[in-house]
Amino acid sequence: MNTASGGGGNAPSQSGGGEVTPGGGAGNAPPPVHTALSPGNSNNNQNGTHANATQSAQPNNNANPFAGKPTYASFSNDIPPAYLTWKKPIPNQTFPPLYKIGVSNISFEWTVDPNVLKVQPANLTVALANPQKQTFTAAIVPGTATSAYWDLAHLPPGSPLMVGYYTVWVYDQRGPKAFPSPGWLMPDSRLVVAMYSTEAYVGRTDSMFCPTCYLGAGVSFRESFVPLLTAFGVALLTSVIMIINILK
């Protein structure tokens, strides 16, 4: 800020109108200097401050809902447990998401209400259970992760998948049967996916299968019917002759 040079060397004083005037010397007063507190700029500053405050108050939708929380804490029972919300794939009990074994890749994405979740998981496990209750671990990710990936084209040789419906489990370090705790993540098993596979055609060679048995059936029937009719005629003629001889 520029200061005015005047008699007495007194410090500048600020007038009520937002102008800086010298403390002494009325004759050679310099022109007034507008400061940030002048009326001409006060409205703009107030509006700018209000706009910045409004912008900073907007929620960040890209913020990680798991980050910035303690890894262990206890809360009162009036706080509910946190539940997972699936983003991909979307749970559908009528038409479950369909994936081909050995070809498809499954991308899991989820989120959680950051206002309800109070404890950050140490890690998250994504596992799938088939109808026979066999469990396959798809991924183990950090506790702040919001996605996981399972490559069905590179499964371990000793873990073949069966065709059917699989229940997807997501749970923290406490396991899939963890008791509901206030502020902690609740194990989730609402997502169901369907697995299918296609097999190469293999021709049947057993004696009960004959794909050509009915080809030319009309010709076969005529060829077998003529001898049958001939035998029936001979038998009938023989019977008539025998009856005539008996009646004589």
mmCIF file of C-alpha atoms in Angstrom, residues 1-156:
data_model
loop_
_atom_site.group_PDB
_atom_site.id
_atom_site.type_symbol
_atom_site.label_atom_id
_atom_site.label_comp_id
_atom_site.label_asym_id
_atom_site.label_seq_id
_atom_site.Cartn_x
_atom_site.Cartn_y
_atom_site.Cartn_z
ATOM 1 C CA MET A 1 0.000 0.000 0.000
ATOM 2 C CA ASN A 2 1.273 3.423 -0.861
ATOM 3 C CA THR A 3 1.619 5.848 2.054
ATOM 4 C CA ALA A 4 1.133 9.556 1.836
ATOM 5 C CA SER A 5 4.002 11.900 2.581
ATOM 6 C CA GLY A 6 2.807 14.711 4.765
ATOM 7 C CA GLY A 7 3.729 16.867 7.695
ATOM 8 C CA GLY A 8 4.430 15.312 11.042
ATOM 9 C CA GLY A 9 5.165 11.815 9.675
ATOM 10 C CA ASN A 10 1.936 10.435 11.140
ATOM 11 C CA ALA A 11 0.770 6.930 10.007
ATOM 12 C CA PRO A 12 -2.017 6.835 7.426
ATOM 13 C CA SER A 13 -5.496 6.502 8.785
ATOM 14 C CA GLN A 14 -8.375 4.811 6.998
ATOM 15 C CA SER A 15 -11.522 6.842 6.435
ATOM 16 C CA GLY A 16 -14.975 5.392 6.599
ATOM 17 C CA GLY A 17 -15.395 5.603 2.822
ATOM 18 C CA GLY A 18 -12.545 3.211 2.167
ATOM 19 C CA GLU A 19 -10.001 5.884 1.222
ATOM 20 C CA VAL A 20 -6.627 6.283 2.769
ATOM 21 C CA THR A 21 -5.890 9.939 3.739
ATOM 22 C CA PRO A 22 -2.801 11.338 5.360
ATOM 23 C CA GLY A 23 -2.835 11.871 9.030
ATOM 24 C CA GLY A 24 -1.548 15.440 8.740
ATOM 25 C CA GLY A 25 -0.920 18.207 6.236
ATOM 26 C CA ALA A 26 -4.038 19.345 4.536
ATOM 27 C CA GLY A 27 -2.410 21.268 1.757
ATOM 28 C CA ASN A 28 -0.617 18.735 -0.405
ATOM 29 C CA ALA A 29 -2.719 15.630 0.132
ATOM 30 C CA PRO A 30 -2.143 12.969 -2.538
ATOM 31 C CA PRO A 31 -5.099 11.481 -4.416
ATOM 32 C CA PRO A 32 -7.015 8.857 -2.493
ATOM 33 C CA VAL A 33 -5.932 5.262 -2.895
ATOM 34 C CA HIS A 34 -8.705 2.658 -3.098
ATOM 35 C CA THR A 35 -8.131 -0.382 -0.988
ATOM 36 C CA ALA A 36 -9.807 -3.815 -0.947
ATOM 37 C CA LEU A 37 -12.204 -2.436 1.655
ATOM 38 C CA SER A 38 -13.556 0.330 -0.556
ATOM 39 C CA PRO A 39 -17.310 0.270 -1.247
ATOM 40 C CA GLY A 40 -16.724 -0.218 -4.960
ATOM 41 C CA ASN A 41 -15.038 -3.558 -4.350
ATOM 42 C CA SER A 42 -16.800 -4.762 -1.237
ATOM 43 C CA ASN A 43 -19.714 -6.380 -3.069
ATOM 44 C CA ASN A 44 -17.409 -8.160 -5.492
ATOM 45 C CA ASN A 45 -15.295 -9.507 -2.648
ATOM 46 C CA GLN A 46 -18.322 -10.635 -0.757
ATOM 47 C CA ASN A 47 -19.711 -12.386 -3.820
ATOM 48 C CA GLY A 48 -16.353 -13.966 -4.535
ATOM 49 C CA THR A 49 -16.028 -15.227 -0.986
ATOM 50 C CA HIS A 50 -19.532 -16.628 -1.082
ATOM 51 C CA ALA A 51 -18.885 -18.381 -4.399
ATOM 52 C CA ASN A 52 -15.680 -19.977 -3.079
ATOM 53 C CA ALA A 53 -17.424 -21.155 0.060
ATOM 54 C CA THR A 54 -20.251 -22.664 -1.967
ATOM 55 C CA GLN A 55 -17.860 -24.428 -4.290
ATOM 56 C CA SER A 56 -15.831 -25.932 -1.458
ATOM 57 C CA ALA A 57 -19.012 -27.134 0.212
ATOM 58 C CA GLN A 58 -19.955 -29.313 -2.756
ATOM 59 C CA PRO A 59 -19.369 -33.039 -2.083
ATOM 60 C CA ASN A 60 -16.652 -34.814 -3.982
ATOM 61 C CA ASN A 61 -18.287 -37.778 -5.676
ATOM 62 C CA ASN A 62 -14.897 -39.198 -6.623
ATOM 63 C CA ALA A 63 -13.639 -39.341 -3.050
ATOM 64 C CA ASN A 64 -12.840 -42.789 -1.706
ATOM 65 C CA PRO A 65 -15.495 -43.640 0.917
ATOM 66 C CA PHE A 66 -13.092 -45.978 2.754
ATOM 67 C CA ALA A 67 -10.133 -43.604 3.078
ATOM 68 C CA GLY A 68 -9.344 -41.409 6.048
ATOM 69 C CA LYS A 69 -11.004 -43.583 8.683
ATOM 70 C CA PRO A 70 -9.565 -45.527 11.628
ATOM 71 C CA THR A 71 -8.871 -49.206 11.110
ATOM 72 C CA TYR A 72 -10.389 -50.100 14.467
ATOM 73 C CA ALA A 73 -12.980 -48.382 16.663
ATOM 74 C CA SER A 74 -16.031 -49.096 18.783
ATOM 75 C CA PHE A 75 -19.268 -47.157 18.544
ATOM 76 C CA SER A 76 -22.628 -47.120 20.279
ATOM 77 C CA ASN A 77 -25.444 -49.323 19.030
ATOM 78 C CA ASP A 78 -27.421 -46.384 17.633
ATOM 79 C CA ILE A 79 -24.986 -46.299 14.673
ATOM 80 C CA PRO A 80 -25.917 -48.850 11.982
ATOM 81 C CA PRO A 81 -23.422 -51.040 10.128
ATOM 82 C CA ALA A 82 -22.371 -49.973 6.638
ATOM 83 C CA TYR A 83 -23.727 -51.868 3.640
ATOM 84 C CA LEU A 84 -22.071 -52.308 0.284
ATOM 85 C CA THR A 85 -23.686 -50.816 -2.836
ATOM 86 C CA TRP A 86 -22.922 -52.573 -6.101
ATOM 87 C CA LYS A 87 -22.049 -50.462 -9.128
ATOM 88 C CA LYS A 88 -20.907 -53.248 -11.459
ATOM 89 C CA PRO A 89 -22.374 -55.713 -12.101
ATOM 90 C CA ILE A 90 -25.845 -54.719 -10.947
ATOM 91 C CA PRO A 91 -27.554 -57.463 -8.887
ATOM 92 C CA ASN A 92 -30.530 -59.006 -10.685
ATOM 93 C CA GLN A 93 -32.203 -62.032 -9.153
ATOM 94 C CA THR A 94 -34.408 -62.644 -12.220
ATOM 95 C CA PHE A 95 -31.702 -62.392 -14.875
ATOM 96 C CA PRO A 96 -28.296 -62.709 -13.159
ATOM 97 C CA PRO A 97 -25.248 -61.414 -15.032
ATOM 98 C CA LEU A 98 -23.974 -64.154 -17.341
ATOM 99 C CA TYR A 99 -20.303 -65.040 -17.865
ATOM 100 C CA LYS A 100 -18.621 -67.726 -19.954
ATOM 101 C CA ILE A 101 -16.154 -69.967 -18.173
ATOM 102 C CA GLY A 102 -12.639 -69.732 -19.553
ATOM 103 C CA VAL A 103 -13.369 -66.667 -21.687
ATOM 104 C CA SER A 104 -15.073 -63.861 -19.779
ATOM 105 C CA ASN A 105 -13.516 -61.434 -17.324
ATOM 106 C CA ILE A 106 -15.521 -60.122 -14.390
ATOM 107 C CA SER A 107 -15.024 -56.579 -13.110
ATOM 108 C CA PHE A 108 -16.491 -55.883 -9.681
ATOM 109 C CA GLU A 109 -17.122 -52.297 -8.573
ATOM 110 C CA TRP A 110 -18.746 -51.152 -5.358
ATOM 111 C CA THR A 111 -19.123 -48.221 -3.013
ATOM 112 C CA VAL A 112 -20.420 -47.489 0.478
ATOM 113 C CA ASP A 113 -22.023 -44.593 2.287
ATOM 114 C CA PRO A 114 -19.069 -42.661 3.811
ATOM 115 C CA ASN A 115 -21.353 -41.154 6.447
ATOM 116 C CA VAL A 116 -22.272 -44.609 7.763
ATOM 117 C CA LEU A 117 -18.902 -46.348 7.417
ATOM 118 C CA LYS A 118 -16.759 -45.369 10.396
ATOM 119 C CA VAL A 119 -14.012 -48.008 10.221
ATOM 120 C CA GLN A 120 -11.686 -48.640 7.304
ATOM 121 C CA PRO A 121 -11.263 -52.373 6.551
ATOM 122 C CA ALA A 122 -7.771 -53.785 6.674
ATOM 123 C CA ASN A 123 -8.506 -55.671 3.442
ATOM 124 C CA LEU A 124 -11.435 -56.844 1.356
ATOM 125 C CA THR A 125 -11.945 -60.346 0.004
ATOM 126 C CA VAL A 126 -14.063 -61.094 -3.063
ATOM 127 C CA ALA A 127 -15.101 -64.750 -3.181
ATOM 128 C CA LEU A 128 -17.674 -66.783 -5.111
ATOM 129 C CA ALA A 129 -19.599 -69.800 -3.816
ATOM 130 C CA ASN A 130 -21.185 -72.295 -6.210
ATOM 131 C CA PRO A 131 -24.371 -74.315 -5.497
ATOM 132 C CA GLN A 132 -22.233 -77.102 -3.969
ATOM 133 C CA LYS A 133 -20.883 -74.542 -1.435
ATOM 134 C CA GLN A 134 -17.403 -74.630 -2.941
ATOM 135 C CA THR A 135 -15.718 -71.259 -2.521
ATOM 136 C CA PHE A 136 -13.381 -69.653 -5.059
ATOM 137 C CA THR A 137 -11.383 -66.578 -4.036
ATOM 138 C CA ALA A 138 -11.464 -64.066 -6.878
ATOM 139 C CA ALA A 139 -9.327 -61.331 -5.294
ATOM 140 C CA ILE A 140 -7.974 -59.946 -2.029
ATOM 141 C CA VAL A 141 -7.618 -56.168 -2.274
ATOM 142 C CA PRO A 142 -6.653 -53.362 0.148
ATOM 143 C CA GLY A 143 -9.282 -52.021 2.496
ATOM 144 C CA THR A 144 -9.612 -48.789 0.504
ATOM 145 C CA ALA A 145 -10.253 -50.567 -2.811
ATOM 146 C CA THR A 146 -13.563 -50.019 -4.595
ATOM 147 C CA SER A 147 -13.055 -52.554 -7.388
ATOM 148 C CA ALA A 148 -11.663 -55.994 -8.151
ATOM 149 C CA TYR A 149 -10.983 -58.048 -11.270
ATOM 150 C CA TRP A 150 -11.306 -61.778 -11.962
ATOM 151 C CA ASP A 151 -9.880 -63.290 -15.128
ATOM 152 C CA LEU A 152 -11.837 -66.429 -15.968
ATOM 153 C CA ALA A 153 -9.488 -67.188 -18.839
ATOM 154 C CA HIS A 154 -6.564 -67.907 -16.502
ATOM 155 C CA LEU A 155 -8.005 -69.985 -13.713
ATOM 156 C CA PRO A 156 -5.784 -72.398 -11.767
#
